[in-house]
PDB file of C-alpha atoms in Angstrom:
ATOM      1  CA  MET A   1      -0.007  -0.023  -0.042  1.00 59.00           C
ATOM      2  CA  ASP A   2       1.120   3.519  -0.756  1.00 65.00           C
ATOM      3  CA  PHE A   3       1.013   5.734   2.376  1.00 69.00           C
ATOM      4  CA  GLN A   4       2.801   8.698   0.792  1.00 84.00           C
ATOM      5  CA  LEU A   5       0.880  11.964   1.354  1.00 89.00           C
ATOM      6  CA  THR A   6      -1.138  13.438  -1.614  1.00 90.00           C
ATOM      7  CA  ASP A   7      -0.440  16.960  -2.792  1.00 92.00           C
ATOM      8  CA  GLU A   8      -3.597  18.140  -1.072  1.00 93.00           C
ATOM      9  CA  GLN A   9      -2.560  16.534   2.189  1.00 93.00           C
ATOM     10  CA  ARG A  10       0.949  18.107   2.005  1.00 94.00           C
ATOM     11  CA  ALA A  11      -0.709  21.445   1.308  1.00 94.00           C
ATOM     12  CA  LEU A  12      -2.981  21.014   4.328  1.00 93.00           C
ATOM     13  CA  LYS A  13      -0.006  20.080   6.596  1.00 94.00           C
ATOM     14  CA  ASP A  14       2.140  22.915   5.328  1.00 94.00           C
ATOM     15  CA  GLY A  15      -0.651  25.385   5.610  1.00 93.00           C
ATOM     16  CA  THR A  16      -1.378  24.453   9.233  1.00 93.00           C
ATOM     17  CA  ARG A  17       2.307  24.770  10.060  1.00 95.00           C
ATOM     18  CA  GLU A  18       2.534  28.196   8.433  1.00 94.00           C
ATOM     19  CA  LEU A  19      -0.581  29.340  10.259  1.00 92.00           C
ATOM     20  CA  LEU A  20       0.684  28.170  13.713  1.00 93.00           C
ATOM     21  CA  ALA A  21       4.211  29.559  13.042  1.00 92.00           C
ATOM     22  CA  GLY A  22       2.738  32.965  12.315  1.00 91.00           C
ATOM     23  CA  ARG A  23       0.188  33.020  15.167  1.00 90.00           C
ATOM     24  CA  PHE A  24       1.821  30.806  17.784  1.00 91.00           C
ATOM     25  CA  GLY A  25       5.567  31.340  17.608  1.00 89.00           C
ATOM     26  CA  ARG A  26       8.112  31.005  20.334  1.00 90.00           C
ATOM     27  CA  ASP A  27       7.253  34.235  22.069  1.00 91.00           C
ATOM     28  CA  ARG A  28       3.570  33.299  22.241  1.00 91.00           C
ATOM     29  CA  LEU A  29       4.619  29.872  23.436  1.00 92.00           C
ATOM     30  CA  ARG A  30       6.516  31.298  26.299  1.00 91.00           C
ATOM     31  CA  ALA A  31       3.699  33.640  27.114  1.00 90.00           C
ATOM     32  CA  ALA A  32       1.257  30.739  27.213  1.00 90.00           C
ATOM     33  CA  VAL A  33       3.388  29.088  29.912  1.00 91.00           C
ATOM     34  CA  GLU A  34       2.393  31.968  32.194  1.00 90.00           C
ATOM     35  CA  ASP A  35      -1.219  32.177  30.851  1.00 88.00           C
ATOM     36  CA  PRO A  36      -2.162  28.884  29.181  1.00 86.00           C
ATOM     37  CA  ALA A  37      -5.837  29.883  28.576  1.00 84.00           C
ATOM     38  CA  PRO A  38      -6.831  29.245  24.889  1.00 83.00           C
ATOM     39  CA  ASP A  39      -6.334  32.274  22.672  1.00 86.00           C
ATOM     40  CA  ARG A  40      -9.931  33.010  21.601  1.00 90.00           C
ATOM     41  CA  ALA A  41      -8.742  35.046  18.599  1.00 90.00           C
ATOM     42  CA  LEU A  42      -6.543  32.180  17.446  1.00 89.00           C
ATOM     43  CA  TRP A  43      -9.265  29.714  18.135  1.00 91.00           C
ATOM     44  CA  ARG A  44     -11.647  31.609  15.845  1.00 92.00           C
ATOM     45  CA  GLU A  45      -8.973  31.792  13.203  1.00 91.00           C
ATOM     46  CA  LEU A  46      -8.477  28.106  13.369  1.00 91.00           C
ATOM     47  CA  GLY A  47     -12.190  27.611  13.088  1.00 92.00           C
ATOM     48  CA  ALA A  48     -12.291  29.805  10.041  1.00 91.00           C
ATOM     49  CA  ALA A  49      -9.513  27.791   8.498  1.00 89.00           C
ATOM     50  CA  GLY A  50     -11.508  24.637   8.962  1.00 90.00           C
ATOM     51  CA  PHE A  51      -9.361  23.229  11.760  1.00 92.00           C
ATOM     52  CA  PHE A  52     -12.338  21.912  13.825  1.00 94.00           C
ATOM     53  CA  ALA A  53     -14.834  21.354  10.980  1.00 93.00           C
ATOM     54  CA  LEU A  54     -12.342  19.292   8.992  1.00 93.00           C
ATOM     55  CA  ARG A  55     -14.313  16.103   9.037  1.00 92.00           C
ATOM     56  CA  LEU A  56     -17.868  17.527   8.962  1.00 91.00           C
ATOM     57  CA  PRO A  57     -19.691  17.052   5.660  1.00 90.00           C
ATOM     58  CA  GLU A  58     -19.645  20.020   3.268  1.00 89.00           C
ATOM     59  CA  LYS A  59     -23.444  20.269   3.417  1.00 87.00           C
ATOM     60  CA  ASP A  60     -23.088  20.908   7.080  1.00 82.00           C
ATOM     61  CA  GLY A  61     -20.559  23.650   6.649  1.00 83.00           C
ATOM     62  CA  GLY A  62     -17.556  21.439   7.015  1.00 84.00           C
ATOM     63  CA  VAL A  63     -14.475  20.628   4.886  1.00 88.00           C
ATOM     64  CA  GLY A  64     -15.549  17.068   4.085  1.00 88.00           C
ATOM     65  CA  LEU A  65     -12.157  15.455   4.799  1.00 92.00           C
ATOM     66  CA  GLY A  66     -11.335  12.370   6.803  1.00 93.00           C
ATOM     67  CA  LEU A  67      -9.440  11.100   9.846  1.00 95.00           C
ATOM     68  CA  PRO A  68      -6.033  10.958   8.036  1.00 95.00           C
ATOM     69  CA  GLU A  69      -6.319  14.725   7.438  1.00 96.00           C
ATOM     70  CA  ALA A  70      -7.290  15.287  11.023  1.00 96.00           C
ATOM     71  CA  VAL A  71      -4.162  13.438  12.100  1.00 97.00           C
ATOM     72  CA  LEU A  72      -1.940  15.623   9.896  1.00 97.00           C
ATOM     73  CA  VAL A  73      -3.438  18.800  11.398  1.00 96.00           C
ATOM     74  CA  LEU A  74      -3.101  17.528  15.082  1.00 97.00           C
ATOM     75  CA  GLU A  75       0.473  16.456  14.298  1.00 98.00           C
ATOM     76  CA  GLU A  76       1.290  20.128  13.483  1.00 97.00           C
ATOM     77  CA  ALA A  77      -0.496  21.330  16.583  1.00 96.00           C
ATOM     78  CA  GLY A  78       1.582  18.910  18.694  1.00 97.00           C
ATOM     79  CA  ARG A  79       4.784  20.004  16.903  1.00 97.00           C
ATOM     80  CA  ALA A  80       3.932  23.692  17.980  1.00 96.00           C
ATOM     81  CA  LEU A  81       2.791  22.623  21.569  1.00 96.00           C
ATOM     82  CA  LEU A  82      -0.362  24.571  20.882  1.00 95.00           C
ATOM     83  CA  PRO A  83      -2.471  24.572  24.166  1.00 93.00           C
ATOM     84  CA  GLY A  84      -6.122  23.966  24.473  1.00 92.00           C
ATOM     85  CA  PRO A  85      -8.619  21.077  24.163  1.00 94.00           C
ATOM     86  CA  LEU A  86      -7.927  20.525  20.481  1.00 95.00           C
ATOM     87  CA  VAL A  87      -8.864  16.900  20.389  1.00 95.00           C
ATOM     88  CA  ALA A  88     -12.156  17.581  22.155  1.00 95.00           C
ATOM     89  CA  CYS A  89     -13.076  20.337  19.703  1.00 94.00           C
ATOM     90  CA  GLN A  90     -12.088  18.236  16.683  1.00 94.00           C
ATOM     91  CA  LEU A  91     -14.276  15.349  17.831  1.00 94.00           C
ATOM     92  CA  LEU A  92     -17.227  17.315  19.046  1.00 94.00           C
ATOM     93  CA  ALA A  93     -17.547  19.895  16.273  1.00 92.00           C
ATOM     94  CA  GLY A  94     -20.686  18.292  14.963  1.00 87.00           C
ATOM     95  CA  VAL A  95     -22.180  17.798  18.442  1.00 90.00           C
ATOM     96  CA  VAL A  96     -21.855  21.203  20.192  1.00 90.00           C
ATOM     97  CA  ASP A  97     -23.000  24.263  18.255  1.00 90.00           C
ATOM     98  CA  GLY A  98     -20.313  26.878  17.761  1.00 93.00           C
ATOM     99  CA  VAL A  99     -17.382  24.519  18.160  1.00 94.00           C
ATOM    100  CA  ALA A 100     -16.844  24.014  14.400  1.00 93.00           C
ATOM    101  CA  THR A 101     -16.378  27.803  13.820  1.00 93.00           C
ATOM    102  CA  GLY A 102     -14.093  28.245  16.872  1.00 93.00           C
ATOM    103  CA  GLU A 103     -16.698  30.416  18.648  1.00 94.00           C
ATOM    104  CA  LYS A 104     -17.117  27.938  21.443  1.00 94.00           C
ATOM    105  CA  ILE A 105     -14.514  25.730  23.354  1.00 95.00           C
ATOM    106  CA  VAL A 106     -15.670  22.414  24.646  1.00 93.00           C
ATOM    107  CA  GLY A 107     -13.836  20.074  27.116  1.00 92.00           C
ATOM    108  CA  LEU A 108     -13.861  16.327  27.152  1.00 91.00           C
ATOM    109  CA  CYS A 109     -13.260  14.105  30.235  1.00 89.00           C
ATOM    110  CA  GLU A 110     -12.666  10.401  30.668  1.00 86.00           C
ATOM    111  CA  GLY A 111     -15.165   9.270  33.269  1.00 79.00           C
ATOM    112  CA  ALA A 112     -13.943   5.649  33.188  1.00 73.00           C
ATOM    113  CA  ARG A 113     -10.720   6.616  35.040  1.00 77.00           C
ATOM    114  CA  GLU A 114      -9.931   8.024  38.377  1.00 82.00           C
ATOM    115  CA  PRO A 115      -9.306  10.820  39.044  1.00 86.00           C
ATOM    116  CA  VAL A 116     -11.542  12.379  36.347  1.00 89.00           C
ATOM    117  CA  LEU A 117      -9.507  15.221  34.984  1.00 91.00           C
ATOM    118  CA  TRP A 118     -10.672  18.257  33.012  1.00 91.00           C
ATOM    119  CA  GLU A 119      -8.116  19.941  30.776  1.00 92.00           C
ATOM    120  CA  HIS A 120      -8.299  23.809  30.576  1.00 92.00           C
ATOM    121  CA  PRO A 121     -11.336  24.144  32.841  1.00 90.00           C
ATOM    122  CA  ALA A 122     -11.169  27.990  32.803  1.00 88.00           C
ATOM    123  CA  GLY A 123     -11.296  28.128  29.059  1.00 87.00           C
ATOM    124  CA  CYS A 124     -14.174  25.836  28.216  1.00 91.00           C
ATOM    125  CA  ASP A 125     -17.776  26.918  27.501  1.00 91.00           C
ATOM    126  CA  GLU A 126     -19.184  23.284  27.857  1.00 91.00           C
ATOM    127  CA  LEU A 127     -17.907  19.967  29.204  1.00 92.00           C
ATOM    128  CA  ILE A 128     -18.620  16.504  27.889  1.00 91.00           C
ATOM    129  CA  LEU A 129     -18.091  13.529  30.195  1.00 90.00           C
ATOM    130  CA  VAL A 130     -17.476  10.204  28.543  1.00 88.00           C
ATOM    131  CA  GLU A 131     -17.902   7.032  30.519  1.00 83.00           C
ATOM    132  CA  GLY A 132     -17.232   3.412  29.683  1.00 70.00           C
ATOM    133  CA  ALA A 133     -14.162   1.446  28.691  1.00 61.00           C
ATOM    134  CA  ARG A 134     -13.628  -2.031  27.495  1.00 54.00           C
ATOM    135  CA  GLY A 135     -16.565  -4.254  28.439  1.00 45.00           C
ATOM    136  CA  ARG A 136     -18.276  -1.498  30.473  1.00 53.00           C
ATOM    137  CA  THR A 137     -21.482   0.378  29.950  1.00 54.00           C
ATOM    138  CA  SER A 138     -20.762   3.592  28.010  1.00 70.00           C
ATOM    139  CA  GLY A 139     -22.445   6.949  27.880  1.00 83.00           C
ATOM    140  CA  ALA A 140     -21.763  10.622  27.419  1.00 85.00           C
ATOM    141  CA  TYR A 141     -23.164  13.600  29.234  1.00 86.00           C
ATOM    142  CA  ARG A 142     -22.886  17.324  28.715  1.00 85.00           C
ATOM    143  CA  SER A 143     -22.932  20.167  31.263  1.00 87.00           C
ATOM    144  CA  ALA A 144     -22.214  23.809  31.572  1.00 86.00           C
ATOM    145  CA  PRO A 145     -19.005  24.623  33.457  1.00 86.00           C
ATOM    146  CA  ASP A 146     -20.892  26.478  36.301  1.00 85.00           C
ATOM    147  CA  ARG A 147     -22.709  23.143  37.092  1.00 87.00           C
ATOM    148  CA  VAL A 148     -19.447  21.147  37.501  1.00 88.00           C
ATOM    149  CA  SER A 149     -17.897  20.748  40.880  1.00 90.00           C
ATOM    150  CA  CYS A 150     -14.206  20.583  40.632  1.00 90.00           C
ATOM    151  CA  ALA A 151     -10.927  21.309  42.301  1.00 92.00           C
ATOM    152  CA  PRO A 152      -7.485  22.433  41.033  1.00 90.00           C
ATOM    153  CA  PHE A 153      -5.237  19.548  40.219  1.00 93.00           C
ATOM    154  CA  ALA A 154      -1.433  19.805  39.795  1.00 92.00           C
ATOM    155  CA  SER A 155      -0.348  19.460  36.143  1.00 94.00           C
ATOM    156  CA  VAL A 156       3.165  18.395  35.023  1.00 95.00           C
ATOM    157  CA  ASP A 157       2.581  20.433  31.887  1.00 95.00           C
ATOM    158  CA  PRO A 158       2.419  24.227  32.544  1.00 94.00           C
ATOM    159  CA  LEU A 159       0.613  24.598  29.121  1.00 94.00           C
ATOM    160  CA  THR A 160      -2.187  22.301  30.262  1.00 95.00           C
ATOM    161  CA  PRO A 161      -3.926  23.331  33.484  1.00 94.00           C
ATOM    162  CA  LEU A 162      -6.056  20.588  35.062  1.00 94.00           C
ATOM    163  CA  ALA A 163      -8.996  20.327  37.426  1.00 93.00           C
ATOM    164  CA  ARG A 164     -10.287  17.239  39.263  1.00 93.00           C
ATOM    165  CA  VAL A 165     -14.074  16.754  38.577  1.00 91.00           C
ATOM    166  CA  LEU A 166     -15.710  16.082  41.905  1.00 89.00           C
ATOM    167  CA  ASP A 167     -19.245  16.026  40.559  1.00 85.00           C
ATOM    168  CA  LEU A 168     -20.951  16.469  37.177  1.00 79.00           C
ATOM    169  CA  PRO A 169     -24.730  16.170  36.880  1.00 77.00           C
ATOM    170  CA  ARG A 170     -25.655  13.313  34.419  1.00 74.00           C
ATOM    171  CA  THR A 171     -28.960  14.803  33.430  1.00 72.00           C
ATOM    172  CA  GLU A 172     -28.089  15.755  29.799  1.00 81.00           C
ATOM    173  CA  PRO A 173     -27.113  12.661  27.799  1.00 85.00           C
ATOM    174  CA  VAL A 174     -25.449  13.109  24.472  1.00 86.00           C
ATOM    175  CA  ALA A 175     -25.863  10.633  21.612  1.00 86.00           C
ATOM    176  CA  LEU A 176     -22.282   9.663  20.870  1.00 88.00           C
ATOM    177  CA  ASP A 177     -20.572   6.519  19.727  1.00 89.00           C
ATOM    178  CA  VAL A 178     -18.370   6.306  22.770  1.00 90.00           C
ATOM    179  CA  PRO A 179     -16.088   3.430  21.600  1.00 90.00           C
ATOM    180  CA  ARG A 180     -15.373   5.263  18.355  1.00 93.00           C
ATOM    181  CA  LEU A 181     -14.821   8.611  20.151  1.00 93.00           C
ATOM    182  CA  ARG A 182     -12.355   6.984  22.632  1.00 92.00           C
ATOM    183  CA  ARG A 183     -10.525   5.308  19.672  1.00 94.00           C
ATOM    184  CA  GLU A 184     -10.256   8.578  17.698  1.00 96.00           C
ATOM    185  CA  ALA A 185      -9.293  10.557  20.765  1.00 95.00           C
ATOM    186  CA  ALA A 186      -6.397   8.157  21.395  1.00 95.00           C
ATOM    187  CA  LEU A 187      -5.252   8.459  17.712  1.00 97.00           C
ATOM    188  CA  LEU A 188      -5.478  12.219  17.618  1.00 97.00           C
ATOM    189  CA  THR A 189      -3.548  12.431  20.906  1.00 97.00           C
ATOM    190  CA  ALA A 190      -0.921  10.032  19.326  1.00 97.00           C
ATOM    191  CA  ALA A 191      -0.730  12.504  16.459  1.00 98.00           C
ATOM    192  CA  GLN A 192       0.116  15.289  18.737  1.00 98.00           C
ATOM    193  CA  GLN A 193       2.778  13.086  20.426  1.00 98.00           C
ATOM    194  CA  LEU A 194       4.152  12.388  16.988  1.00 98.00           C
ATOM    195  CA  GLY A 195       4.424  16.101  16.200  1.00 98.00           C
ATOM    196  CA  SER A 196       6.294  16.714  19.391  1.00 98.00           C
ATOM    197  CA  ALA A 197       8.633  13.741  18.723  1.00 98.00           C
ATOM    198  CA  VAL A 198       9.411  15.116  15.235  1.00 97.00           C
ATOM    199  CA  ARG A 199      10.037  18.621  16.634  1.00 97.00           C
ATOM    200  CA  THR A 200      12.502  17.435  19.296  1.00 96.00           C
ATOM    201  CA  VAL A 201      14.474  15.626  16.496  1.00 96.00           C
ATOM    202  CA  GLU A 202      14.726  18.934  14.750  1.00 96.00           C
ATOM    203  CA  MET A 203      15.804  20.716  17.915  1.00 94.00           C
ATOM    204  CA  ALA A 204      18.387  18.245  18.744  1.00 92.00           C
ATOM    205  CA  ALA A 205      19.880  18.097  15.238  1.00 93.00           C
ATOM    206  CA  GLY A 206      19.881  21.865  14.986  1.00 91.00           C
ATOM    207  CA  HIS A 207      21.736  22.339  18.255  1.00 87.00           C
ATOM    208  CA  ALA A 208      24.212  19.596  17.410  1.00 87.00           C
ATOM    209  CA  ARG A 209      25.122  21.493  14.205  1.00 87.00           C
ATOM    210  CA  GLU A 210      25.549  24.879  15.957  1.00 81.00           C
ATOM    211  CA  ARG A 211      27.045  23.980  19.317  1.00 80.00           C
ATOM    212  CA  GLU A 212      30.848  23.561  19.182  1.00 68.00           C
ATOM    213  CA  GLN A 213      33.182  21.846  21.606  1.00 78.00           C
ATOM    214  CA  PHE A 214      36.951  21.391  21.061  1.00 82.00           C
ATOM    215  CA  GLY A 215      36.580  23.538  17.989  1.00 79.00           C
ATOM    216  CA  VAL A 216      34.177  21.274  16.137  1.00 84.00           C
ATOM    217  CA  PRO A 217      30.267  20.927  16.165  1.00 77.00           C
ATOM    218  CA  ILE A 218      29.129  18.403  18.711  1.00 76.00           C
ATOM    219  CA  GLY A 219      27.156  16.694  15.975  1.00 74.00           C
ATOM    220  CA  SER A 220      30.444  15.283  14.679  1.00 73.00           C
ATOM    221  CA  PHE A 221      30.835  13.243  17.872  1.00 84.00           C
ATOM    222  CA  GLN A 222      29.673   9.607  17.433  1.00 80.00           C
ATOM    223  CA  ALA A 223      27.662   9.499  20.670  1.00 87.00           C
ATOM    224  CA  VAL A 224      25.571  12.582  19.669  1.00 86.00           C
ATOM    225  CA  LYS A 225      25.073  11.179  16.108  1.00 91.00           C
ATOM    226  CA  GLN A 226      23.752   7.943  17.610  1.00 91.00           C
ATOM    227  CA  LEU A 227      21.298   9.794  19.831  1.00 91.00           C
ATOM    228  CA  CYS A 228      19.985  11.908  16.964  1.00 93.00           C
ATOM    229  CA  ALA A 229      19.681   8.772  14.720  1.00 95.00           C
ATOM    230  CA  GLN A 230      17.719   6.850  17.323  1.00 96.00           C
ATOM    231  CA  MET A 231      15.408   9.809  17.783  1.00 96.00           C
ATOM    232  CA  LEU A 232      14.766   9.976  14.025  1.00 97.00           C
ATOM    233  CA  VAL A 233      14.011   6.172  13.901  1.00 97.00           C
ATOM    234  CA  ARG A 234      11.571   6.438  16.761  1.00 97.00           C
ATOM    235  CA  ALA A 235       9.775   9.363  15.198  1.00 97.00           C
ATOM    236  CA  GLU A 236       9.512   7.617  11.769  1.00 96.00           C
ATOM    237  CA  ILE A 237       8.332   4.366  13.181  1.00 97.00           C
ATOM    238  CA  ALA A 238       5.671   6.228  15.100  1.00 97.00           C
ATOM    239  CA  ARG A 239       4.710   8.214  12.071  1.00 96.00           C
ATOM    240  CA  SER A 240       4.097   5.008  10.015  1.00 95.00           C
ATOM    241  CA  ALA A 241       2.044   3.518  12.767  1.00 96.00           C
ATOM    242  CA  VAL A 242      -0.084   6.750  13.268  1.00 97.00           C
ATOM    243  CA  TYR A 243      -0.713   7.296   9.622  1.00 96.00           C
ATOM    244  CA  ALA A 244      -1.631   3.698   9.061  1.00 95.00           C
ATOM    245  CA  ALA A 245      -4.036   3.601  12.008  1.00 96.00           C
ATOM    246  CA  SER A 246      -5.786   6.715  10.659  1.00 95.00           C
ATOM    247  CA  ILE A 247      -6.647   4.615   7.458  1.00 94.00           C
ATOM    248  CA  THR A 248      -7.502   1.291   9.082  1.00 93.00           C
ATOM    249  CA  GLU A 249      -9.177   2.801  12.213  1.00 92.00           C
ATOM    250  CA  SER A 250      -8.626  -0.648  13.897  1.00 93.00           C
ATOM    251  CA  VAL A 251      -8.639  -0.679  17.668  1.00 93.00           C
ATOM    252  CA  LEU A 252      -5.319  -2.638  17.845  1.00 93.00           C
ATOM    253  CA  ASP A 253      -3.711  -0.452  15.156  1.00 94.00           C
ATOM    254  CA  VAL A 254      -4.734   2.657  17.086  1.00 96.00           C
ATOM    255  CA  THR A 255      -3.463   1.206  20.333  1.00 95.00           C
ATOM    256  CA  GLY A 256      -0.161   0.299  18.831  1.00 95.00           C
ATOM    257  CA  ALA A 257       0.105   3.747  17.259  1.00 96.00           C
ATOM    258  CA  LYS A 258      -0.582   5.484  20.547  1.00 97.00           C
ATOM    259  CA  LEU A 259       1.981   3.246  22.354  1.00 96.00           C
ATOM    260  CA  LEU A 260       4.694   3.996  19.784  1.00 97.00           C
ATOM    261  CA  ALA A 261       3.894   7.781  19.657  1.00 97.00           C
ATOM    262  CA  ASP A 262       4.045   7.992  23.398  1.00 97.00           C
ATOM    263  CA  GLU A 263       7.363   6.257  23.478  1.00 97.00           C
ATOM    264  CA  ALA A 264       8.795   8.464  20.675  1.00 97.00           C
ATOM    265  CA  ALA A 265       7.551  11.664  22.336  1.00 98.00           C
ATOM    266  CA  VAL A 266       8.911  10.875  25.823  1.00 97.00           C
ATOM    267  CA  ARG A 267      12.205   9.326  24.810  1.00 97.00           C
ATOM    268  CA  ASN A 268      12.956  11.800  22.125  1.00 97.00           C
ATOM    269  CA  ALA A 269      12.458  14.709  24.513  1.00 96.00           C
ATOM    270  CA  ARG A 270      14.808  13.072  27.050  1.00 95.00           C
ATOM    271  CA  ASP A 271      17.472  12.496  24.387  1.00 95.00           C
ATOM    272  CA  CYS A 272      17.027  16.047  23.162  1.00 95.00           C
ATOM    273  CA  LEU A 273      17.682  17.217  26.729  1.00 93.00           C
ATOM    274  CA  GLN A 274      20.873  15.137  26.632  1.00 92.00           C
ATOM    275  CA  VAL A 275      22.076  16.561  23.358  1.00 91.00           C
ATOM    276  CA  HIS A 276      21.523  20.111  24.723  1.00 89.00           C
ATOM    277  CA  GLY A 277      23.528  19.274  27.872  1.00 87.00           C
ATOM    278  CA  GLY A 278      23.170  21.473  30.858  1.00 78.00           C
ATOM    279  CA  MET A 279      21.499  24.212  28.870  1.00 79.00           C
ATOM    280  CA  GLY A 280      18.639  21.819  28.105  1.00 78.00           C
ATOM    281  CA  PHE A 281      17.703  21.702  31.835  1.00 77.00           C
ATOM    282  CA  THR A 282      17.274  25.423  32.083  1.00 83.00           C
ATOM    283  CA  TRP A 283      13.860  27.119  32.134  1.00 80.00           C
ATOM    284  CA  GLU A 284      14.807  29.194  29.104  1.00 82.00           C
ATOM    285  CA  ALA A 285      15.092  26.227  26.809  1.00 85.00           C
ATOM    286  CA  ASP A 286      11.863  24.853  25.328  1.00 90.00           C
ATOM    287  CA  VAL A 287      12.936  21.158  25.601  1.00 93.00           C
ATOM    288  CA  HIS A 288      11.394  20.638  28.989  1.00 94.00           C
ATOM    289  CA  LEU A 289       8.001  21.748  27.677  1.00 95.00           C
ATOM    290  CA  HIS A 290       7.997  18.880  25.143  1.00 96.00           C
ATOM    291  CA  LEU A 291       8.898  16.426  27.823  1.00 96.00           C
ATOM    292  CA  LYS A 292       6.215  17.574  30.199  1.00 96.00           C
ATOM    293  CA  ARG A 293       3.616  17.574  27.501  1.00 97.00           C
ATOM    294  CA  ALA A 294       4.719  14.006  26.432  1.00 97.00           C
ATOM    295  CA  TRP A 295       4.459  12.806  30.077  1.00 97.00           C
ATOM    296  CA  LEU A 296       0.921  14.173  30.367  1.00 96.00           C
ATOM    297  CA  TYR A 297      -0.434  12.915  27.015  1.00 96.00           C
ATOM    298  CA  ALA A 298       1.117   9.477  27.652  1.00 95.00           C
ATOM    299  CA  GLU A 299      -1.505   9.092  30.406  1.00 92.00           C
ATOM    300  CA  ARG A 300      -4.444  10.290  28.353  1.00 91.00           C
ATOM    301  CA  TRP A 301      -6.760   8.006  26.372  1.00 89.00           C
ATOM    302  CA  GLY A 302      -4.792   4.835  27.134  1.00 85.00           C
ATOM    303  CA  THR A 303      -1.654   4.335  29.188  1.00 82.00           C
ATOM    304  CA  VAL A 304       1.347   2.118  28.284  1.00 83.00           C
ATOM    305  CA  GLY A 305       0.190  -0.661  30.557  1.00 83.00           C
ATOM    306  CA  GLU A 306      -3.349  -0.625  29.138  1.00 83.00           C
ATOM    307  CA  ALA A 307      -2.045  -0.597  25.629  1.00 84.00           C
ATOM    308  CA  GLU A 308       0.311  -3.580  26.241  1.00 82.00           C
ATOM    309  CA  GLU A 309      -2.527  -5.636  27.853  1.00 85.00           C
ATOM    310  CA  LEU A 310      -4.866  -4.873  24.909  1.00 83.00           C
ATOM    311  CA  LEU A 311      -2.232  -5.756  22.311  1.00 85.00           C
ATOM    312  CA  ALA A 312      -1.295  -8.955  24.163  1.00 86.00           C
ATOM    313  CA  ALA A 313      -4.956 -10.020  24.302  1.00 83.00           C
ATOM    314  CA  GLY A 314      -5.158  -9.385  20.521  1.00 78.00           C
ATOM    315  CA  LEU A 315      -2.187 -11.619  19.903  1.00 77.00           C
ATOM    316  CA  ILE A 316      -3.666 -14.444  22.052  1.00 75.00           C
ATOM    317  CA  ALA A 317      -7.055 -14.115  20.274  1.00 63.00           C
TER     318      ALA A 317
END
């Protein structure tokens, strides 16, 4: 099978990168560390560009594309470390009015896990709680933020504030295909992890070319070459798995893609820190932001342990 991107897909990917580079560059990224609330103006701009309505039919005002295109867009968002409930808004654009255009921001919680965590609680206009995992009764409920009882929860990622949901009234059910939503949420999260993994490869290679020691670039040292090469291999393996899963939409393929993307994001960020040396551990460097985001997303929509159990069960079956 040919998994090469089409000209239209490349244009979509390049256009998303160009938009984010212009509207969410390094200065805005560092500002978001202090104030991670979603930028409403940028959110509306993303909506106008079809970021959230990507998979809605054209007759409903959408772009009419598919899951592979959504993966490409979320990959670029992960590369830029764009904050906000992007996966939630991508998945719920046809469910909650105003989300597709970027006028409204919706949050999504996994009710099947404890604690129930809500990302970006201060920036959401509505909240959807999804319950049910493998073999369990599933359902989805919506609520206005002022009806949700929650408490602050420490987040390892300064770009992703969290709250622990203490109580959410289950009086407004939403007709959603919960197993499919969970599967697609895992894949789109994997796409963000892939984007971060690719970005840290670029950062490590760029630093290795510029940083000199003993009068030569550190990239000429075998140990640094090996680290960068291993990072690239991880990222490309994860890319193949994520792109393939976006076409097959198989539960096992998505699970494997999430597992590989999580590994690539976390390990690449760690190796990128090592290539940067002592400077990589400073607050001024951006490497730690990729590592913290990777840690957080590795625990969302399927952990390593859950993925390994599911894949092992699939092999036995």
